[in-house]
Amino acid sequence: MASLALRRLEKRFGEHAAVHDLTLDVRDGELMCLLGPSGCGKTTTLRMIGGFETPDGGDIEIDGRSVVALPPERRPTAMVFQRYNLWPHMTVEGNIAFGLRLRRLPRAQVDAKVRDVLTLVGLPDVGRKYPHQLSGGQQQRIAVARALVLEPKLLLLDEPFSNLDARLRVHMREEVKQLQRQIGITTVFVTHDQEEALTIADRITVMRDGVAEQVDTPSSLYANPRTLFVADFIGTMNVIPARLHRDEGVLAAGPWRLPVAAVPWPDEAEARLAVRPEDLVIDPAGAAAQVRRVMNLGHYLQVIAEVPGVGTVRLFTDKEKAPAEGREIGLRITRGLAFADGEPVEVGEALRLPADSRR
């Protein structure tokens, strides 16, 4: 196992800052996901860790030792690229053994290591096959095996499941997570898929425009995002314009009036209220809304409703409480996060609205 430290890392392409002032610590044995939209700097960061891009500033330390001046082959890292880059003219054994042969290890040792790593990834009988004879999932596992056979301290994965179909992608990320836990290797995993990050990572770094917006556990990112970007990017979120009325101690968001504790914002401050679909509850005493669409997502329903003065909102409900499309319902907010200046402010149960405000 190994620890990784990025210290004020910088990378520019011309005038564009791909990565800016990035400081990050990855713990021994941890699986850290770099998550963000296209162009946020996550793959550039991974390539700098692996030595395939040279930083314009800052440092990269593995186990407290700077590796920023070392070429890829001298770093204790191994990278699995988005395209697996398996050599089609070599057998599986040849692909996996290639790096070991460059190190001039004895043939018997190379053969033993190849057999061991094929067993580790659950493919002990494919060594004599060629890549085109394997499924996409098997090719992905061979790419991981080729990286692991070098016994790196740090495993780098660049969107390794993006070429797989949805069902196989779910299966493979479960396998990779189990394998990572089994051998305890420190791993940095790049993805733009938030569901993938939430299910596989010990911690997630959410990136935007080359900057780390928040580093946290999946559950904390989901429940307590520190910026509006993270709130809107992670999971499904309703973002509603709001205004603070300090004298009344409420945050007005469309037809809802939500009690707030003391906040450092001035009276009439504009804010954005972020509400998860599960925190919107159907309640006859809530704000009036009209059901536009009901979608069956398997074990629950997603309801899209129109709220006057707000627009469309999404909520989740169980099948026993399915409202009919076109029906008017009441909606109550049980929890939300208000974003203005500084840290977000949590708001609690909505105040009950008088009857005339629900018409």
CSV table of C-alpha atoms in Angstrom, one decimal:
chain,number,residue,atom,x,y,z
A,1,MET,CA,0.0,0.0,0.0
A,2,ALA,CA,1.0,3.6,-0.5
A,3,SER,CA,-0.1,7.1,0.2
A,4,LEU,CA,-0.3,9.8,-2.5
A,5,ALA,CA,0.0,13.6,-2.0
A,6,LEU,CA,-0.7,16.2,-4.6
A,7,ARG,CA,0.7,19.6,-3.6
A,8,ARG,CA,-0.6,22.8,-5.4
A,9,LEU,CA,-0.5,21.0,-8.7
A,10,GLU,CA,-0.8,23.1,-11.9
A,11,LYS,CA,-1.2,22.3,-15.6
A,12,ARG,CA,-1.8,24.7,-18.4
A,13,PHE,CA,-2.4,24.1,-22.1
A,14,GLY,CA,-1.7,27.5,-23.6
A,15,GLU,CA,-4.0,30.0,-21.8
A,16,HIS,CA,-6.2,27.3,-20.4
A,17,ALA,CA,-5.6,26.2,-16.9
A,18,ALA,CA,-6.5,22.5,-17.0
A,19,VAL,CA,-5.6,21.9,-13.3
A,20,HIS,CA,-5.2,24.8,-10.9
A,21,ASP,CA,-3.7,24.7,-7.3
A,22,LEU,CA,-4.9,21.2,-6.7
A,23,THR,CA,-3.9,19.8,-3.3
A,24,LEU,CA,-5.1,16.3,-2.4
A,25,ASP,CA,-4.2,13.5,-0.1
A,26,VAL,CA,-5.0,9.8,-0.9
A,27,ARG,CA,-4.6,7.4,2.0
A,28,ASP,CA,-3.0,4.0,2.1
A,29,GLY,CA,-5.3,1.4,0.6
A,30,GLU,CA,-8.0,4.0,-0.4
A,31,LEU,CA,-10.0,4.1,-3.6
A,32,MET,CA,-10.3,7.7,-4.5
A,33,CYS,CA,-12.5,8.8,-7.4
A,34,LEU,CA,-11.9,11.9,-9.4
A,35,LEU,CA,-15.3,12.9,-10.6
A,36,GLY,CA,-16.5,15.8,-12.8
A,37,PRO,CA,-17.8,16.8,-16.2
A,38,SER,CA,-15.8,16.6,-19.4
A,39,GLY,CA,-12.9,19.1,-19.3
A,40,CYS,CA,-12.8,19.5,-15.5
A,41,GLY,CA,-9.1,18.3,-15.3
A,42,LYS,CA,-9.6,14.8,-13.9
A,43,THR,CA,-7.9,12.8,-16.6
A,44,THR,CA,-5.1,15.4,-16.8
A,45,THR,CA,-4.5,15.0,-13.1
A,46,LEU,CA,-4.4,11.2,-13.4
A,47,ARG,CA,-1.9,11.5,-16.3
A,48,MET,CA,0.3,13.8,-14.2
A,49,ILE,CA,0.3,11.2,-11.4
A,50,GLY,CA,1.3,8.5,-13.8
A,51,GLY,CA,4.0,10.6,-15.5
A,52,PHE,CA,2.3,11.0,-18.9
A,53,GLU,CA,1.9,14.8,-18.4
A,54,THR,CA,4.4,17.1,-16.8
A,55,PRO,CA,3.0,19.6,-14.3
A,56,ASP,CA,3.7,23.3,-14.7
A,57,GLY,CA,3.9,23.7,-11.0
A,58,GLY,CA,3.5,21.8,-7.7
A,59,ASP,CA,4.6,18.4,-6.6
A,60,ILE,CA,3.5,14.8,-6.6
A,61,GLU,CA,4.6,12.6,-3.7
A,62,ILE,CA,4.2,8.8,-3.2
A,63,ASP,CA,5.0,7.6,0.3
A,64,GLY,CA,6.5,11.0,1.0
A,65,ARG,CA,8.9,10.9,-1.9
A,66,SER,CA,8.6,13.3,-4.9
A,67,VAL,CA,8.1,11.5,-8.2
A,68,VAL,CA,7.5,14.6,-10.4
A,69,ALA,CA,10.9,14.3,-12.1
A,70,LEU,CA,10.6,10.6,-12.8
A,71,PRO,CA,9.4,9.1,-16.1
A,72,PRO,CA,6.4,6.7,-16.1
A,73,GLU,CA,8.5,3.6,-16.1
A,74,ARG,CA,10.3,4.6,-12.9
A,75,ARG,CA,7.3,5.5,-10.9
A,76,PRO,CA,5.6,2.9,-8.6
A,77,THR,CA,2.4,3.3,-10.6
A,78,ALA,CA,0.4,1.3,-13.2
A,79,MET,CA,-2.3,2.8,-15.4
A,80,VAL,CA,-5.3,1.2,-17.0
A,81,PHE,CA,-6.4,3.4,-19.9
A,82,GLN,CA,-9.9,4.1,-21.2
A,83,ARG,CA,-9.0,2.0,-24.3
A,84,TYR,CA,-7.5,-1.1,-22.9
A,85,ASN,CA,-4.5,-1.0,-25.4
A,86,LEU,CA,-4.1,-4.8,-25.5
A,87,TRP,CA,-1.8,-5.8,-28.3
A,88,PRO,CA,-3.9,-7.8,-30.8
A,89,HIS,CA,-0.9,-9.9,-32.1
A,90,MET,CA,0.0,-11.1,-28.6
A,91,THR,CA,-1.8,-13.7,-26.5
A,92,VAL,CA,-3.3,-12.8,-23.2
A,93,GLU,CA,-0.2,-14.2,-21.5
A,94,GLY,CA,2.1,-12.2,-23.8
A,95,ASN,CA,0.2,-9.0,-23.1
A,96,ILE,CA,0.4,-9.5,-19.3
A,97,ALA,CA,4.1,-10.6,-19.4
A,98,PHE,CA,5.3,-7.8,-21.6
A,99,GLY,CA,6.3,-5.4,-18.8
A,100,LEU,CA,7.9,-8.2,-16.8
A,101,ARG,CA,10.1,-9.2,-19.7
A,102,LEU,CA,11.2,-5.6,-20.1
A,103,ARG,CA,12.5,-5.9,-16.5
A,104,ARG,CA,14.4,-9.0,-17.7
A,105,LEU,CA,12.9,-11.3,-15.1
A,106,PRO,CA,13.6,-15.1,-15.4
A,107,ARG,CA,11.1,-16.9,-17.6
A,108,ALA,CA,9.9,-19.2,-14.8
A,109,GLN,CA,9.2,-16.1,-12.6
A,110,VAL,CA,7.4,-14.4,-15.4
A,111,ASP,CA,5.2,-17.4,-16.0
A,112,ALA,CA,4.4,-17.8,-12.3
A,113,LYS,CA,3.4,-14.2,-12.0
A,114,VAL,CA,1.2,-14.3,-15.1
A,115,ARG,CA,-0.6,-17.4,-13.8
A,116,ASP,CA,-1.1,-15.8,-10.4
A,117,VAL,CA,-2.6,-12.6,-11.7
A,118,LEU,CA,-4.9,-14.4,-14.1
A,119,THR,CA,-6.2,-16.4,-11.2
A,120,LEU,CA,-6.6,-13.2,-9.2
A,121,VAL,CA,-8.8,-11.5,-11.8
A,122,GLY,CA,-10.8,-14.7,-12.3
A,123,LEU,CA,-9.6,-15.7,-15.7
A,124,PRO,CA,-7.1,-18.6,-15.2
A,125,ASP,CA,-7.9,-20.4,-18.5
A,126,VAL,CA,-7.6,-17.6,-21.1
A,127,GLY,CA,-3.8,-17.2,-21.2
A,128,ARG,CA,-3.4,-18.6,-24.7
A,129,LYS,CA,-6.3,-16.7,-26.2
A,130,TYR,CA,-6.0,-13.5,-28.2
A,131,PRO,CA,-7.8,-10.2,-27.2
A,132,HIS,CA,-10.3,-10.5,-30.0
A,133,GLN,CA,-11.5,-13.8,-28.6
A,134,LEU,CA,-12.5,-12.2,-25.3
A,135,SER,CA,-15.6,-10.3,-24.3
A,136,GLY,CA,-15.4,-6.6,-23.3
A,137,GLY,CA,-15.5,-7.4,-19.6
A,138,GLN,CA,-12.7,-10.0,-20.0
A,139,GLN,CA,-10.5,-7.6,-21.9
A,140,GLN,CA,-11.0,-5.0,-19.1
A,141,ARG,CA,-9.9,-7.6,-16.5
A,142,ILE,CA,-6.8,-8.4,-18.6
A,143,ALA,CA,-5.9,-4.7,-18.8
A,144,VAL,CA,-6.2,-4.6,-14.9
A,145,ALA,CA,-4.1,-7.8,-14.7
A,146,ARG,CA,-1.4,-6.4,-16.9
A,147,ALA,CA,-1.2,-3.4,-14.5
A,148,LEU,CA,-1.3,-5.4,-11.3
A,149,VAL,CA,1.4,-8.0,-12.4
A,150,LEU,CA,4.0,-5.2,-12.1
A,151,GLU,CA,3.1,-4.9,-8.4
A,152,PRO,CA,2.7,-1.2,-8.4
A,153,LYS,CA,2.1,0.8,-5.2
A,154,LEU,CA,-0.6,2.9,-6.9
A,155,LEU,CA,-3.2,1.8,-9.5
A,156,LEU,CA,-4.6,4.4,-11.8
A,157,LEU,CA,-7.8,3.8,-13.7
A,158,ASP,CA,-9.0,6.1,-16.4
A,159,GLU,CA,-12.7,5.5,-17.0
A,160,PRO,CA,-12.1,1.8,-17.6
A,161,PHE,CA,-15.7,0.9,-17.9
A,162,SER,CA,-16.9,3.5,-20.4
A,163,ASN,CA,-16.8,1.1,-23.4
A,164,LEU,CA,-19.0,-1.5,-21.7
A,165,ASP,CA,-22.7,-1.8,-21.8
A,166,ALA,CA,-24.7,-0.7,-18.7
A,167,ARG,CA,-25.2,-4.1,-17.2
A,168,LEU,CA,-21.6,-5.2,-17.6
A,169,ARG,CA,-20.4,-1.9,-16.3
A,170,VAL,CA,-22.3,-2.5,-13.0
A,171,HIS,CA,-20.8,-6.0,-12.8
A,172,MET,CA,-17.3,-4.9,-13.5
A,173,ARG,CA,-17.2,-2.0,-11.0
A,174,GLU,CA,-18.3,-4.5,-8.3
A,175,GLU,CA,-15.5,-6.8,-9.3
A,176,VAL,CA,-12.9,-4.1,-9.4
A,177,LYS,CA,-13.9,-2.8,-6.0
A,178,GLN,CA,-13.8,-6.3,-4.5
A,179,LEU,CA,-10.3,-6.9,-6.1
A,180,GLN,CA,-9.1,-3.6,-4.8
A,181,ARG,CA,-10.2,-4.4,-1.3
A,182,GLN,CA,-8.7,-7.9,-1.6
A,183,ILE,CA,-5.2,-6.8,-2.4
A,184,GLY,CA,-5.4,-3.4,-0.6
A,185,ILE,CA,-3.8,-1.4,-3.3
A,186,THR,CA,-4.2,2.4,-3.3
A,187,THR,CA,-6.3,3.4,-6.3
A,188,VAL,CA,-7.2,6.6,-8.1
A,189,PHE,CA,-10.2,6.1,-10.4
A,190,VAL,CA,-11.4,8.7,-12.9
A,191,THR,CA,-15.0,8.8,-14.0
A,192,HIS,CA,-17.7,11.2,-15.1
A,193,ASP,CA,-20.4,8.8,-14.0
A,194,GLN,CA,-21.7,9.9,-10.6
A,195,GLU,CA,-23.4,6.7,-9.9
A,196,GLU,CA,-20.2,4.8,-10.5
A,197,ALA,CA,-18.3,7.1,-8.2
A,198,LEU,CA,-20.9,6.9,-5.4
A,199,THR,CA,-20.9,3.1,-5.5
A,200,ILE,CA,-17.2,2.3,-5.9
A,201,ALA,CA,-15.3,5.1,-4.0
A,202,ASP,CA,-14.1,5.4,-0.4
A,203,ARG,CA,-13.9,9.1,-1.1
A,204,ILE,CA,-14.6,11.3,-4.1
A,205,THR,CA,-12.9,14.5,-5.3
A,206,VAL,CA,-15.5,16.5,-7.3
A,207,MET,CA,-13.6,18.7,-9.8
A,208,ARG,CA,-14.8,21.7,-11.9
A,209,ASP,CA,-12.7,23.8,-14.2
A,210,GLY,CA,-9.4,22.3,-12.9
A,211,VAL,CA,-10.3,22.9,-9.2
A,212,ALA,CA,-11.3,20.5,-6.5
A,213,GLU,CA,-14.8,21.7,-5.3
A,214,GLN,CA,-15.1,19.2,-2.5
A,215,VAL,CA,-13.4,16.0,-1.2
A,216,ASP,CA,-15.6,13.8,0.9
A,217,THR,CA,-17.2,10.4,1.3
A,218,PRO,CA,-20.0,9.5,-1.0
A,219,SER,CA,-22.7,9.8,1.7
A,220,SER,CA,-21.4,13.2,2.9
A,221,LEU,CA,-21.2,14.5,-0.7
A,222,TYR,CA,-24.8,13.5,-1.3
A,223,ALA,CA,-26.2,14.7,2.0
A,224,ASN,CA,-24.0,17.8,2.7
A,225,PRO,CA,-22.6,19.3,-0.5
A,226,ARG,CA,-20.6,22.5,0.2
A,227,THR,CA,-21.2,24.2,-3.1
A,228,LEU,CA,-24.2,24.6,-5.4
A,229,PHE,CA,-22.3,22.9,-8.2
A,230,VAL,CA,-21.7,19.8,-6.1
A,231,ALA,CA,-25.3,19.8,-4.9
A,232,ASP,CA,-26.5,19.9,-8.5
A,233,PHE,CA,-23.9,17.5,-9.9
A,234,ILE,CA,-24.3,14.7,-7.4
A,235,GLY,CA,-27.5,12.8,-7.7
A,236,THR,CA,-30.8,14.4,-8.7
A,237,MET,CA,-31.5,17.9,-7.3
A,238,ASN,CA,-34.3,20.5,-7.5
A,239,VAL,CA,-32.8,24.0,-7.5
A,240,ILE,CA,-35.3,26.6,-6.6
A,241,PRO,CA,-34.8,30.4,-6.5
A,242,ALA,CA,-35.3,31.7,-2.9
A,243,ARG,CA,-35.2,34.9,-0.8
A,244,LEU,CA,-34.5,35.4,2.9
A,245,HIS,CA,-36.9,37.3,5.1
A,246,ARG,CA,-34.9,37.9,8.2
A,247,ASP,CA,-37.6,39.6,10.3
A,248,GLU,CA,-39.9,36.6,9.7
A,249,GLY,CA,-37.1,34.0,10.1
A,250,VAL,CA,-38.1,32.3,6.9
A,251,LEU,CA,-36.7,31.5,3.5
A,252,ALA,CA,-39.3,32.1,0.7
A,253,ALA,CA,-39.0,29.7,-2.2
A,254,GLY,CA,-41.9,30.0,-4.6
A,255,PRO,CA,-45.0,29.0,-2.6
A,256,TRP,CA,-42.9,27.5,0.3
A,257,ARG,CA,-41.9,29.4,3.4
A,258,LEU,CA,-39.2,27.5,5.2
A,259,PRO,CA,-38.1,28.4,8.8
A,260,VAL,CA,-34.4,29.2,9.1
A,261,ALA,CA,-32.1,29.8,12.1
A,262,ALA,CA,-29.8,32.8,12.3
A,263,VAL,CA,-27.9,33.2,9.0
A,264,PRO,CA,-25.2,35.7,8.1
A,265,TRP,CA,-27.0,36.9,5.0
A,266,PRO,CA,-28.7,40.4,4.8
A,267,ASP,CA,-32.5,40.8,4.7
A,268,GLU,CA,-33.9,40.1,1.2
A,269,ALA,CA,-30.7,38.2,0.2
A,270,GLU,CA,-31.2,36.0,-2.9
A,271,ALA,CA,-30.4,32.3,-2.6
A,272,ARG,CA,-30.8,29.0,-4.3
A,273,LEU,CA,-32.6,26.3,-2.4
A,274,ALA,CA,-31.5,22.7,-3.3
A,275,VAL,CA,-34.0,20.0,-2.5
A,276,ARG,CA,-33.5,16.3,-3.1
A,277,PRO,CA,-36.5,14.4,-4.7
A,278,GLU,CA,-36.8,12.3,-1.6
A,279,ASP,CA,-37.2,15.4,0.5
A,280,LEU,CA,-40.3,16.5,-1.5
A,281,VAL,CA,-43.3,14.8,0.1
A,282,ILE,CA,-46.9,14.6,-1.2
A,283,ASP,CA,-49.0,16.3,1.5
A,284,PRO,CA,-52.5,17.7,1.0
A,285,ALA,CA,-51.5,20.7,3.2
A,286,GLY,CA,-48.4,21.4,1.0
A,287,ALA,CA,-48.0,23.8,-1.9
A,288,ALA,CA,-50.2,23.2,-4.9
A,289,ALA,CA,-48.6,21.3,-7.8
A,290,GLN,CA,-49.9,19.5,-10.9
A,291,VAL,CA,-48.5,16.1,-11.9
A,292,ARG,CA,-47.1,16.2,-15.4
A,293,ARG,CA,-45.6,12.7,-15.6
A,294,VAL,CA,-45.1,9.6,-13.6
A,295,MET,CA,-42.2,7.3,-14.5
A,296,ASN,CA,-41.8,3.8,-13.2
A,297,LEU,CA,-38.1,3.3,-12.2
A,298,GLY,CA,-38.5,-0.2,-10.8
A,299,HIS,CA,-38.8,-0.2,-7.1
A,300,TYR,CA,-40.0,3.4,-6.9
A,301,LEU,CA,-41.7,6.1,-9.0
A,302,GLN,CA,-40.3,9.4,-10.2
A,303,VAL,CA,-42.9,12.1,-10.4
A,304,ILE,CA,-42.5,15.3,-12.4
A,305,ALA,CA,-44.8,18.1,-11.2
A,306,GLU,CA,-45.3,21.7,-12.1
A,307,VAL,CA,-45.3,24.2,-9.3
A,308,PRO,CA,-46.6,27.7,-10.1
A,309,GLY,CA,-43.9,30.3,-9.8
A,310,VAL,CA,-41.2,27.6,-9.7
A,311,GLY,CA,-41.5,25.4,-12.7
A,312,THR,CA,-41.0,21.6,-12.8
A,313,VAL,CA,-39.7,19.6,-9.8
A,314,ARG,CA,-39.0,16.0,-9.3
A,315,LEU,CA,-39.9,13.8,-6.4
A,316,PHE,CA,-39.6,10.1,-5.6
A,317,THR,CA,-42.5,8.1,-4.2
A,318,ASP,CA,-43.4,4.4,-3.7
A,319,LYS,CA,-45.9,2.7,-6.0
A,320,GLU,CA,-48.6,2.5,-3.4
A,321,LYS,CA,-48.8,6.4,-3.4
A,322,ALA,CA,-48.7,6.9,-7.2
A,323,PRO,CA,-50.6,10.1,-8.2
A,324,ALA,CA,-52.4,10.2,-11.5
A,325,GLU,CA,-50.9,12.4,-14.3
A,326,GLY,CA,-52.8,15.6,-14.5
A,327,ARG,CA,-53.9,15.5,-10.9
A,328,GLU,CA,-53.3,18.4,-8.5
A,329,ILE,CA,-51.3,17.4,-5.4
A,330,GLY,CA,-49.8,19.2,-2.4
A,331,LEU,CA,-46.0,19.2,-1.9
A,332,ARG,CA,-44.1,19.7,1.3
A,333,ILE,CA,-40.3,20.2,1.7
A,334,THR,CA,-38.9,18.3,4.6
A,335,ARG,CA,-35.2,19.3,4.1
A,336,GLY,CA,-33.2,21.5,1.9
A,337,LEU,CA,-29.9,23.4,1.6
A,338,ALA,CA,-29.9,27.1,0.8
A,339,PHE,CA,-26.9,28.5,-1.0
A,340,ALA,CA,-25.9,32.2,-1.1
A,341,ASP,CA,-22.6,33.5,0.2
A,342,GLY,CA,-20.3,31.2,2.2
A,343,GLU,CA,-21.4,27.8,3.6
A,344,PRO,CA,-24.9,26.4,2.8
A,345,VAL,CA,-27.7,26.7,5.4
A,346,GLU,CA,-29.9,23.8,6.2
A,347,VAL,CA,-33.6,24.5,6.3
A,348,GLY,CA,-36.1,22.2,8.0
A,349,GLU,CA,-39.7,21.3,7.7
A,350,ALA,CA,-41.8,23.7,5.7
A,351,LEU,CA,-44.2,25.9,7.6
A,352,ARG,CA,-47.8,24.8,7.0
A,353,LEU,CA,-49.3,27.1,4.5
A,354,PRO,CA,-52.7,28.8,5.0
A,355,ALA,CA,-55.4,27.4,2.8
A,356,ASP,CA,-55.6,30.4,0.5
A,357,SER,CA,-51.9,30.2,-0.4
A,358,ARG,CA,-52.5,26.7,-1.8
A,359,ARG,CA,-55.0,27.8,-4.4
